[in-house]
XYZ file of C-alpha atoms in Angstrom:
281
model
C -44.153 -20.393 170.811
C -46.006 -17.160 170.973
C -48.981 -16.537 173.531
C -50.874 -13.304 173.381
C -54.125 -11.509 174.416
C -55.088 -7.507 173.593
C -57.615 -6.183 175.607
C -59.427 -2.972 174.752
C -58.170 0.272 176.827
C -61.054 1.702 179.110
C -61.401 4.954 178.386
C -63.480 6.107 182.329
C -62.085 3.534 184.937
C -62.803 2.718 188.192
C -59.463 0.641 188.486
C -55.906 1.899 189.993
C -54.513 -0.677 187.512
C -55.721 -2.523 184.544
C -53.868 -4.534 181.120
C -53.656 -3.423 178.059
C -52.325 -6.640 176.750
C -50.412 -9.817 178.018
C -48.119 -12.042 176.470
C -45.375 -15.037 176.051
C -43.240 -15.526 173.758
C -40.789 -18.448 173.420
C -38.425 -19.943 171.042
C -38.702 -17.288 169.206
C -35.080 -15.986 168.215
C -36.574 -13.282 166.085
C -38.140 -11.424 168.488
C -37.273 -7.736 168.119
C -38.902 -4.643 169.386
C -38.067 -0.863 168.078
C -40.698 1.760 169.009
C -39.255 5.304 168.999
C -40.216 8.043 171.927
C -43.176 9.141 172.262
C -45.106 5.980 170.229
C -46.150 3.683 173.472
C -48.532 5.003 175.906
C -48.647 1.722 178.445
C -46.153 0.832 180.845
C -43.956 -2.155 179.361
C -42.668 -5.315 182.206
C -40.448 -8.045 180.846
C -39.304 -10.809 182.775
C -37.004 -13.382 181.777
C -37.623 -17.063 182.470
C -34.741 -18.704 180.666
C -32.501 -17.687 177.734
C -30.988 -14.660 176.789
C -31.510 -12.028 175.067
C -29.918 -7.669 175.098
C -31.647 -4.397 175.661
C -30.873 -0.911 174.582
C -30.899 1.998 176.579
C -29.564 5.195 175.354
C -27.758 3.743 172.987
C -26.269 1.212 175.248
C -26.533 -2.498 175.143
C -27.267 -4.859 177.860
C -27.808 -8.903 178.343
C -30.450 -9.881 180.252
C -30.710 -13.283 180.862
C -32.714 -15.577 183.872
C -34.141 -14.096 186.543
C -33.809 -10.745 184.696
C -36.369 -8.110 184.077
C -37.222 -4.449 182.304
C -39.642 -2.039 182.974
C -40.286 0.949 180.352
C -42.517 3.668 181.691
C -44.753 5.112 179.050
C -43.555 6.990 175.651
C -39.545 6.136 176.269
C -38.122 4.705 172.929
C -38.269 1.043 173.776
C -35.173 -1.194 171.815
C -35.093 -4.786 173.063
C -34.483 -8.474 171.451
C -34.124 -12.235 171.608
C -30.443 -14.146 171.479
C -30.732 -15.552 168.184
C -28.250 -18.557 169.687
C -30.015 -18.551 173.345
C -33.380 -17.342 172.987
C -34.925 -15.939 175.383
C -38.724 -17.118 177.035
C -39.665 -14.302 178.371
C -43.271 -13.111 180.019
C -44.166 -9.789 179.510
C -48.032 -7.436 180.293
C -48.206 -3.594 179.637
C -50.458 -1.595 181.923
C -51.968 1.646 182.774
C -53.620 3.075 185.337
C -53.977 7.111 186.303
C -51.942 7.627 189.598
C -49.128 4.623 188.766
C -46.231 7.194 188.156
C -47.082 8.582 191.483
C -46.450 4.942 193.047
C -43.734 4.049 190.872
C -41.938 6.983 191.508
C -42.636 6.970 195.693
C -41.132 3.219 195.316
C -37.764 4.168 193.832
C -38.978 2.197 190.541
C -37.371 5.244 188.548
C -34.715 2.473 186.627
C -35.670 0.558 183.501
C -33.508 -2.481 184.029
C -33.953 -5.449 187.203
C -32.874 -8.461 188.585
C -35.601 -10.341 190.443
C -34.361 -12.191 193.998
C -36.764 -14.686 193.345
C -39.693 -14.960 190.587
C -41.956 -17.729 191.027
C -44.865 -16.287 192.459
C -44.461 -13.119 189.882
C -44.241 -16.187 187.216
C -47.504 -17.754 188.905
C -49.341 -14.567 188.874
C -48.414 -13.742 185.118
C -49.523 -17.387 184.604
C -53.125 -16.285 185.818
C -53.633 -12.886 184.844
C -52.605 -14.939 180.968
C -55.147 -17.348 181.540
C -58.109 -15.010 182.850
C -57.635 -13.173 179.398
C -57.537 -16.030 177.368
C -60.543 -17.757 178.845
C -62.780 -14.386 179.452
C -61.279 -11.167 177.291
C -62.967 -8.348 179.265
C -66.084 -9.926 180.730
C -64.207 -9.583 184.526
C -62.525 -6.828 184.561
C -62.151 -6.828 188.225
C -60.145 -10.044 187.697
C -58.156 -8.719 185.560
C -57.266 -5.666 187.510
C -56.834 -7.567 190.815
C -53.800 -9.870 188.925
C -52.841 -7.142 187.246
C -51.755 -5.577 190.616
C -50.650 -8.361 191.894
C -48.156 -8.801 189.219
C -46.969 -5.358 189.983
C -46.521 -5.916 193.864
C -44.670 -9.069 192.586
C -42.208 -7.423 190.630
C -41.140 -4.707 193.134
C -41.417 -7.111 196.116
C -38.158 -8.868 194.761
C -36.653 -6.691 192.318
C -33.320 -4.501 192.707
C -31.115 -2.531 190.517
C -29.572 -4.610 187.789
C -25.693 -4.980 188.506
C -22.810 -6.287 186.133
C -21.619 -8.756 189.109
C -25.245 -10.037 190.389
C -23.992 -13.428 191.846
C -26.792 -15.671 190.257
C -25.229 -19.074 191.223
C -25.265 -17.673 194.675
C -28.542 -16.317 195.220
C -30.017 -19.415 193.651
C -27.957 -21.582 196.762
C -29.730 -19.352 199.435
C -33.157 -19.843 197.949
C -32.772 -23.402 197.605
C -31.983 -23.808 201.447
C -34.590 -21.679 202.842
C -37.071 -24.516 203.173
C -34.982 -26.302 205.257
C -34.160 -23.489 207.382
C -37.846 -22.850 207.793
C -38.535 -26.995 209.018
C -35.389 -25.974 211.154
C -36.482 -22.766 212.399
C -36.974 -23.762 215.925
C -33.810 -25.288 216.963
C -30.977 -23.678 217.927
C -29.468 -21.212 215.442
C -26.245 -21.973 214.576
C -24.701 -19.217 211.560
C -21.423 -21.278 210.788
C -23.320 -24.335 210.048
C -25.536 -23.052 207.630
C -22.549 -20.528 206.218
C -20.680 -24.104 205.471
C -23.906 -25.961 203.897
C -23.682 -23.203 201.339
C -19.785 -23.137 201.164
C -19.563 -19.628 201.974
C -18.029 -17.870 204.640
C -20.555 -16.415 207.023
C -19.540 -12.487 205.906
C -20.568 -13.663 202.582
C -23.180 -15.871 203.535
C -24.930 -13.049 205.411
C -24.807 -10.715 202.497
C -25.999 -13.362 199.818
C -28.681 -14.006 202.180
C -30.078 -10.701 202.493
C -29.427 -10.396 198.489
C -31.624 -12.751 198.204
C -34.521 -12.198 200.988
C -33.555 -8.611 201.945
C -33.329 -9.737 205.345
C -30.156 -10.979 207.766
C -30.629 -14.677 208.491
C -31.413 -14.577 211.746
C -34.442 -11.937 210.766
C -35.786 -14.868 208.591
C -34.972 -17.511 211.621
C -37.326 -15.028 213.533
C -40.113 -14.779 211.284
C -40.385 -18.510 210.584
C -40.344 -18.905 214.673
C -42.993 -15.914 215.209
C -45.277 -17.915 212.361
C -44.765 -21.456 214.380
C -45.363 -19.825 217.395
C -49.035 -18.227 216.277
C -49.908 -20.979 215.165
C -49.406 -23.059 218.703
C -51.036 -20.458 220.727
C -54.194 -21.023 218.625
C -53.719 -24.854 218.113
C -52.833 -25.440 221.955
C -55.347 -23.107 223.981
C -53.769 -24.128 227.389
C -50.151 -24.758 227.068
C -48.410 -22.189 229.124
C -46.831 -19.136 227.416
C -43.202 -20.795 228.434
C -44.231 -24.042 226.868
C -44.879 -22.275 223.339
C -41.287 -20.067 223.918
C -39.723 -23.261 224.316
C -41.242 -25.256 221.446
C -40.624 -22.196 218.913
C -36.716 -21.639 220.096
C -36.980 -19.062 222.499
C -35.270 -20.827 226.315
C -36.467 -17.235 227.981
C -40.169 -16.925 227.715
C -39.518 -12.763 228.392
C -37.452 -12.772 225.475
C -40.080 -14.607 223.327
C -42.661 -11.776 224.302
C -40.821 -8.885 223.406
C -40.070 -10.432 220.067
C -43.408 -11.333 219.434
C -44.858 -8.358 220.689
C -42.340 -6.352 218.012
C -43.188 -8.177 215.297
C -47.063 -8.331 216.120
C -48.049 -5.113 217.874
C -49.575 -6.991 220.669
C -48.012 -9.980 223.522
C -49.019 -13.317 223.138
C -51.502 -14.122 225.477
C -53.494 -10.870 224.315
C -52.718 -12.476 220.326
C -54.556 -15.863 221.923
C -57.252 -14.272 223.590
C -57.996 -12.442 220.361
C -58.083 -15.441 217.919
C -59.392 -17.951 220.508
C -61.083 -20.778 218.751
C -64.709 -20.122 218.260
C -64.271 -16.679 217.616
C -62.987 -16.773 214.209
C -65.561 -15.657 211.431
């Protein structure tokens, strides 16, 4: 299956981003690329969804396979292909934009060759920006730059440095248990416990984790409290401060301000009295 859209390259824009085509291809074990240096003036991203398939840089060959990704800046000789046994699907958009070196570069995203912690919502957003140029070409370009960019903050919000060992299996087992850590956000922490759900040891469980999330568990335990507490100030205008501490996992209600007031600039109370109901707009 092969799913493609060209859009014409604007010449004066407005936009710090913008496409320059978009594209999915799929069962498609012949699916080889060879442009030499100097020939392509977009910025290429790839992004494996399942398969396999190899690229070539400087004469050496890598496999890139789910949950795998490559980024060519502009004019680099570009080498990649599909496994003819496995092929690969694989989602890919070039882009331009004047000052994207500059935030490339202040970003550290300097390497051709990623592994994405997580890719759905990079998927989801591809699956848009695909979708707005099918149905409307150029006709909203504003659209098209605002997914555009979102694909982009996507990609570097859960890509790293592709690695020979990269612990797939692993990473996967962490992602899959993070809802349920959310729902159990509020109770009592407990590191072993969730260490032998994954059938890790907690050393390893706590570098997995931030693998996968780029934070330590108990950071994530944290932000899932902060996020259920916010919401209860709101939701329950008069419960005591010491009630909502309580409710969110916090048995000191000093403890739960200074935590709240690092992560949100401002204590409690003042975070109710400034989104007290009725003065939303």
């Amino acid at each position: 299956m092969r799913r493609q859209v060209m859009l014409p390259t604007l010449q004066q824009s407005m936009y710090f981003i913008f496409p320059e085509s978009v594209g999915w291809y799929s069962e498609e074990p012949q699916h080889e690329v060879e442009r030499p240096e100097g020939l392509w003036s977009t910025y290429s991203l790839h992004f494996v969804i399942s398969g396999k398939g190899y690229v070539e840089i400087e004469g050496q060959s890598y496999t890139l396979q789910k949950g795998d990704a490559f980024l060519f800046p502009p004019y680099q000789e570009q080498r990649y292909s599909s496994s003819k046994d496995d092929p690969w699907d694989v989602r890919w958009v070039h882009f331009y934009g004047d000052q994207i070196k500059e935030f490339l570069l202040e970003k550290g995203f300097l390497r051709n060759l990623w592994t994405l912690k997580r890719n759905a919502e990079l998927e989801k957003a591809f699956n848009e920006l695909l979708l707005e140029a099918e149905a409307h070409q150029i006709l909203r370009p504003t659209q098209l730059s605002t997914l555009m960019y979102m694909i982009l903050c996507e990609f570097m919000s859960y890509a790293s440095p592709l690695t020979v060992n990269r612990g797939t299996e692993s990473v996967d087992r962490i992602l899959a248990l993070l809802p349920e850590m959310q729902r159990r956000a509020c109770e009592p922490f407990n590191l072993e416990e969730w260490a032998e759900l994954t059938g890790v040891s907690t050393y390893y469980f706590c570098k997995i984790f931030r693998k996968a999330t780029s934070m330590t568990p108990l950071s994530f335990i944290t932000l899932c409290r902060i996020q259920f507490a916010k919401q209860r100030l709101i939701e329950k205008e008069n419960w005591p401060i010491k009630d909502i501490a309580g409710e969110a996992g916090y048995t000191s209600a000093s403890y739960f301000n200074q935590r709240f007031h690092e992560h949100e600039g401002m204590t409690p109370s003042e975070f109710r009295s400034l989104y007290m109901k009725g003065s939303f707009s």
